[in-house]
XYZ file of N, CA and C in Angstrom:
432
model
N 0.838 -1.158 0.000
C 0.000 0.000 0.000
C 0.894 1.235 0.000
N 0.414 2.278 -0.616
C 1.223 3.473 -0.788
C 0.484 4.684 -0.239
N 1.214 5.527 0.444
C 0.714 6.820 0.909
C 1.636 7.872 0.322
N 1.055 8.945 -0.235
C 1.856 10.016 -0.796
C 1.961 11.209 0.146
N 1.366 11.076 1.309
C 1.434 12.078 2.370
C 1.796 11.318 3.640
N 2.118 11.997 4.716
C 2.421 11.266 5.947
C 1.259 10.335 6.336
N 1.604 9.133 6.746
C 0.599 8.140 7.111
C -0.051 8.541 8.434
N -1.382 8.614 8.462
C -2.066 8.964 9.711
C -1.763 7.938 10.815
N -1.675 8.424 12.039
C -1.362 7.550 13.174
C -2.355 6.403 13.295
N -3.614 6.669 13.006
C -4.641 5.625 13.086
C -4.332 4.473 12.123
N -3.911 4.809 10.910
C -3.562 3.781 9.923
C -2.293 3.046 10.360
N -1.306 3.773 10.868
C -0.088 3.125 11.370
C -0.430 2.104 12.443
N -1.311 2.490 13.367
C -1.713 1.582 14.443
C -2.402 0.341 13.911
N -3.291 0.520 12.940
C -3.970 -0.633 12.326
C -2.969 -1.532 11.619
N -2.013 -0.925 10.911
C -1.028 -1.726 10.190
C -0.175 -2.537 11.155
N 0.202 -1.954 12.271
C 0.986 -2.695 13.264
C 0.204 -3.888 13.778
N -1.088 -3.717 14.016
C -1.931 -4.830 14.462
C -2.037 -5.893 13.371
N -2.225 -5.452 12.133
C -2.341 -6.384 11.010
C -1.051 -7.173 10.843
N 0.098 -6.506 10.949
C 1.386 -7.200 10.837
C 1.576 -8.194 11.976
N 1.138 -7.841 13.156
C 1.268 -8.752 14.299
C 0.405 -9.997 14.083
N -0.814 -9.804 13.587
C -1.683 -10.941 13.286
C -1.033 -11.813 12.222
N -0.510 -11.190 11.168
C 0.141 -11.951 10.099
C 1.320 -12.752 10.638
N 2.172 -12.116 11.425
C 3.351 -12.797 11.978
C 2.929 -13.988 12.828
N 1.913 -13.800 13.655
C 1.436 -14.907 14.487
C 0.840 -16.014 13.627
N 0.100 -15.652 12.577
C -0.488 -16.665 11.693
C 0.595 -17.523 11.051
N 1.718 -16.910 10.683
C 2.807 -17.682 10.088
C 3.345 -18.703 11.092
N 3.536 -18.253 12.317
C 4.117 -19.126 13.342
C 3.138 -20.160 13.874
N 1.863 -19.976 13.641
C 0.863 -20.949 14.068
C 0.808 -22.180 13.171
N 1.246 -22.039 11.915
C 1.145 -23.161 10.973
C 1.966 -24.351 11.443
N 1.302 -25.502 11.496
C 1.972 -26.758 11.858
C 1.476 -27.840 10.915
N 2.374 -28.686 10.458
C 2.004 -29.797 9.593
C 0.947 -30.653 10.290
N -0.172 -30.879 9.630
C -1.241 -31.699 10.174
C -2.288 -30.941 10.969
N -2.069 -29.647 11.200
C -3.053 -28.844 11.929
C -4.288 -28.642 11.058
N -5.466 -28.866 11.614
C -6.702 -28.684 10.861
C -6.946 -27.229 10.513
N -7.520 -27.007 9.326
C -7.837 -25.639 8.919
C -8.828 -24.977 9.876
N -9.788 -25.750 10.384
C -10.764 -25.165 11.296
C -10.096 -24.685 12.577
N -9.187 -25.482 13.125
C -8.461 -25.080 14.336
C -7.583 -23.864 14.046
N -6.920 -23.872 12.896
C -6.077 -22.739 12.503
C -6.912 -21.464 12.395
N -8.074 -21.571 11.759
C -8.918 -20.400 11.578
C -9.413 -19.867 12.913
N -9.790 -20.753 13.835
C -10.212 -20.306 15.163
C -9.094 -19.522 15.850
N -7.857 -19.990 15.698
C -6.724 -19.284 16.306
C -6.533 -17.915 15.641
N -6.746 -17.836 14.324
C -6.653 -16.539 13.627
C -7.731 -15.585 14.154
N -8.932 -16.084 14.363
C -9.999 -15.248 14.922
C -9.610 -14.737 16.308
N -8.996 -15.580 17.106
C -8.538 -15.178 18.443
C -7.497 -14.066 18.360
N -6.638 -14.130 17.335
C -5.624 -13.091 17.149
C -6.279 -11.737 16.891
N -7.291 -11.718 16.029
C -8.023 -10.479 15.772
C -8.630 -9.940 17.064
N -9.264 -10.821 17.835
C -9.900 -10.397 19.083
C -8.867 -9.827 20.051
N -7.714 -10.480 20.134
C -6.663 -10.019 21.038
C -6.167 -8.628 20.657
N -6.202 -8.294 19.385
C -5.768 -6.979 18.916
C -6.899 -5.952 18.981
N -8.040 -6.340 19.547
C -9.146 -5.405 19.706
C -10.016 -5.245 18.476
N -9.923 -6.188 17.541
C -10.672 -6.112 16.285
C -11.390 -7.436 16.009
N -12.291 -7.877 16.899
C -12.852 -9.217 16.802
C -13.679 -9.512 15.553
N -14.183 -8.498 14.876
C -15.029 -8.715 13.702
C -14.307 -8.490 12.370
N -13.101 -7.980 12.396
C -12.400 -7.613 11.160
C -12.132 -8.801 10.233
N -11.989 -9.997 10.771
C -11.734 -11.167 9.916
C -12.874 -11.393 8.926
N -14.040 -10.857 9.213
C -15.210 -11.034 8.348
C -15.179 -10.120 7.130
N -14.320 -9.102 7.142
C -14.330 -8.080 6.102
C -13.574 -8.482 4.828
N -12.757 -9.518 4.911
C -11.966 -9.967 3.754
C -11.547 -11.399 4.021
N -11.416 -12.191 2.955
C -10.984 -13.570 3.188
C -9.576 -13.580 3.771
N -9.243 -14.617 4.494
C -7.959 -14.686 5.197
C -6.882 -15.414 4.410
N -7.223 -15.905 3.224
C -6.232 -16.572 2.392
C -6.325 -18.070 2.486
N -5.230 -18.726 2.105
C -5.201 -20.177 2.115
C -4.044 -20.702 1.301
N -4.111 -21.992 0.978
C -3.039 -22.594 0.173
C -3.001 -21.954 -1.215
N -1.820 -21.810 -1.745
C -1.667 -21.235 -3.075
C -0.766 -22.147 -3.895
N -0.805 -21.976 -5.166
C -0.002 -22.815 -6.061
C -0.214 -22.353 -7.481
N -1.034 -23.076 -8.219
C -1.293 -22.702 -9.599
C -2.261 -21.536 -9.694
N -3.172 -21.449 -8.733
C -4.128 -20.354 -8.695
C -3.723 -19.351 -7.633
N -4.389 -18.195 -7.663
C -4.134 -17.186 -6.633
C -4.292 -17.826 -5.254
N -5.341 -18.590 -5.072
C -5.549 -19.446 -3.908
C -6.121 -20.743 -4.455
N -5.656 -21.851 -3.961
C -6.268 -23.123 -4.351
C -7.697 -23.138 -3.809
N -7.870 -22.576 -2.632
C -9.167 -22.310 -2.021
C -8.911 -21.371 -0.860
N -9.937 -20.643 -0.446
C -9.786 -19.777 0.717
C -10.312 -20.525 1.937
N -9.564 -20.437 3.010
C -9.921 -21.121 4.243
C -10.983 -20.301 4.980
N -12.006 -20.999 5.456
C -13.091 -20.395 6.230
C -13.211 -21.166 7.544
N -14.076 -20.718 8.441
C -14.252 -21.465 9.690
C -14.746 -22.899 9.474
N -15.320 -23.189 8.308
C -15.865 -24.522 8.030
C -14.956 -25.405 7.172
N -13.815 -24.893 6.718
C -12.963 -25.635 5.792
C -12.405 -26.898 6.437
N -12.621 -28.008 5.757
C -12.059 -29.275 6.216
C -10.664 -29.430 5.615
N -9.857 -30.307 6.162
C -8.510 -30.533 5.663
C -7.480 -30.032 6.654
N -6.215 -30.195 6.269
C -5.124 -29.847 7.174
C -4.031 -29.065 6.458
N -3.293 -28.313 7.248
C -2.095 -27.618 6.776
C -1.033 -28.682 6.530
N -0.289 -28.543 5.441
C 0.727 -29.540 5.086
C 2.070 -28.866 4.849
N 3.133 -29.536 5.260
C 4.466 -29.010 4.963
C 4.713 -29.146 3.466
N 5.658 -28.337 2.997
C 6.026 -28.259 1.581
C 4.882 -27.740 0.706
N 3.979 -27.012 1.310
C 2.865 -26.379 0.609
C 3.037 -24.867 0.727
N 2.738 -24.161 -0.338
C 2.767 -22.697 -0.296
C 1.437 -22.170 0.232
N 1.519 -21.094 1.003
C 0.337 -20.455 1.575
C 0.412 -18.950 1.339
N -0.757 -18.355 1.186
C -0.860 -16.902 1.070
C -1.965 -16.460 2.023
N -1.570 -16.190 3.250
C -2.500 -15.664 4.257
C -2.486 -14.152 4.160
N -3.609 -13.512 4.420
C -3.666 -12.068 4.278
C -4.672 -11.427 5.228
N -4.278 -11.276 6.492
C -5.162 -10.566 7.402
C -5.290 -9.091 6.997
N -6.446 -8.536 7.311
C -6.708 -7.126 7.017
C -7.410 -6.471 8.204
N -7.137 -5.226 8.401
C -7.885 -4.388 9.343
C -8.105 -3.057 8.636
N -9.350 -2.686 8.438
C -9.796 -1.450 7.791
C -8.685 -0.600 7.188
N -8.455 -0.772 5.899
C -7.480 0.047 5.193
C -6.054 -0.465 5.236
N -5.837 -1.626 5.865
C -4.496 -2.212 5.911
C -4.585 -3.689 5.561
N -3.504 -4.204 5.012
C -3.449 -5.618 4.626
C -2.001 -6.069 4.706
N -1.808 -7.300 5.097
C -0.473 -7.869 5.176
C -0.514 -9.221 4.482
N 0.331 -9.428 3.490
C 0.302 -10.675 2.728
C 1.690 -10.974 2.167
N 2.020 -12.239 2.152
C 3.221 -12.746 1.501
C 2.969 -14.187 1.120
N 3.682 -14.675 0.126
C 3.613 -16.091 -0.202
C 4.707 -16.792 0.574
N 4.287 -17.722 1.416
C 5.214 -18.455 2.279
C 5.010 -19.948 2.074
N 5.905 -20.733 2.627
C 5.747 -22.187 2.550
C 6.206 -22.792 3.858
N 5.550 -23.880 4.211
C 5.841 -24.543 5.475
C 6.862 -25.655 5.243
N 7.931 -25.650 6.026
C 8.964 -26.671 5.937
C 9.136 -27.345 7.294
N 10.019 -28.323 7.364
C 10.341 -28.963 8.648
C 10.949 -27.968 9.627
N 11.589 -26.927 9.090
C 12.271 -25.935 9.937
C 11.412 -24.709 10.226
N 10.173 -24.698 9.775
C 9.308 -23.549 9.984
C 8.837 -22.967 8.669
N 8.565 -21.674 8.693
C 8.005 -20.990 7.527
C 9.109 -20.354 6.697
N 9.099 -20.636 5.403
C 10.012 -19.997 4.464
C 9.262 -18.913 3.704
N 9.984 -17.934 3.218
C 9.360 -16.810 2.524
C 9.898 -16.743 1.100
N 9.003 -16.778 0.129
C 9.406 -16.721 -1.276
C 9.861 -15.334 -1.696
N 9.308 -14.307 -1.090
C 9.500 -12.951 -1.586
C 10.591 -12.164 -0.883
N 11.390 -12.774 -0.066
C 12.413 -12.061 0.717
C 13.685 -11.855 -0.096
N 14.224 -10.650 -0.025
C 15.546 -10.376 -0.570
C 16.353 -9.697 0.524
N 17.647 -9.840 0.485
C 18.507 -9.209 1.480
C 18.582 -7.698 1.285
N 18.192 -7.204 0.099
C 18.277 -5.777 -0.187
C 17.124 -4.995 0.431
N 16.061 -5.682 0.855
C 14.901 -4.976 1.398
C 14.959 -5.012 2.916
N 14.874 -3.865 3.565
C 14.958 -3.849 5.036
C 13.722 -4.489 5.676
N 13.921 -5.064 6.835
C 12.844 -5.746 7.530
C 12.743 -5.288 8.979
N 11.568 -5.446 9.508
C 11.307 -5.219 10.924
C 10.883 -6.550 11.512
N 11.477 -6.950 12.612
C 11.096 -8.202 13.261
C 9.877 -7.931 14.135
N 8.824 -8.702 13.900
C 7.596 -8.597 14.676
C 7.608 -9.749 15.683
N 7.550 -9.405 16.958
C 7.539 -10.408 18.022
C 6.097 -10.726 18.412
N 5.776 -12.016 18.504
C 4.453 -12.449 18.951
C 4.631 -13.564 19.971
N 3.556 -13.928 20.637
C 3.612 -15.053 21.570
C 3.944 -16.349 20.852
N 3.626 -16.430 19.567
C 3.871 -17.629 18.771
C 5.282 -17.684 18.201
N 6.011 -16.586 18.261
C 7.354 -16.497 17.707
C 7.520 -15.215 16.921
N 8.700 -15.004 16.371
C 8.964 -13.781 15.618
C 8.852 -14.039 14.120
N 8.673 -12.949 13.392
C 8.575 -13.026 11.933
C 9.069 -11.697 11.380
N 9.861 -11.727 10.345
C 10.415 -10.522 9.735
C 9.467 -10.009 8.655
N 9.059 -8.747 8.777
C 8.165 -8.102 7.824
C 8.907 -6.976 7.114
N 8.635 -6.771 5.833
C 9.270 -5.660 5.125
C 8.962 -4.326 5.800
N 9.942 -3.443 5.835
C 9.764 -2.109 6.400
C 9.327 -1.151 5.312
N 8.839 0.003 5.716
C 8.344 1.006 4.774
C 9.479 1.871 4.249
N 9.288 2.371 3.070
C 10.231 3.324 2.487
C 9.558 4.682 2.470
N 10.171 5.643 3.079
C 9.590 6.980 3.183
C 9.695 7.750 1.881
N 8.909 8.817 1.770
C 8.910 9.648 0.565
C 10.274 10.265 0.312
N 11.089 10.398 1.369
C 12.405 10.988 1.204
C 13.384 9.996 0.575
N 12.927 8.720 0.419
C 13.815 7.707 -0.117
C 14.598 7.011 0.981
N 14.435 7.456 2.228
C 15.134 6.829 3.348
C 14.262 5.728 3.933
N 14.884 4.666 4.362
C 14.151 3.536 4.928
C 13.813 3.789 6.373
N 12.665 3.333 6.766
C 12.302 3.423 8.175
C 11.451 2.210 8.552
N 11.529 1.821 9.810
C 10.766 0.676 10.288
C 9.385 1.120 10.679
């Protein structure tokens, strides 16, 4: 998302919450975990951030591969999370969205879109940490 003027504090706050939810969602993925259990935990993350209904405003993503999503996960989705599968989860909170294509391995979550040239901010959650891309300011200087 792009802002051509200073980002309002309200939007910054929402984005921080959205990034925290995204980071926790990445660390929650476990091989064999049911989609329904995973989705319930995602709903709990929204509630913990003070936004219990926001998950209803946009789909939360799901497995990806040949299509944008092989299917979107809902509270009723049957099946399980599998290692060596790509996922595109995308939590949103009014005007903010956080998304990346990741894959689950034996060692945790890998990120397809990471480069060493792009600065990152480490987001700490109860589930573990996750590195998120940082913003680039209008001045061309990087900031977290």
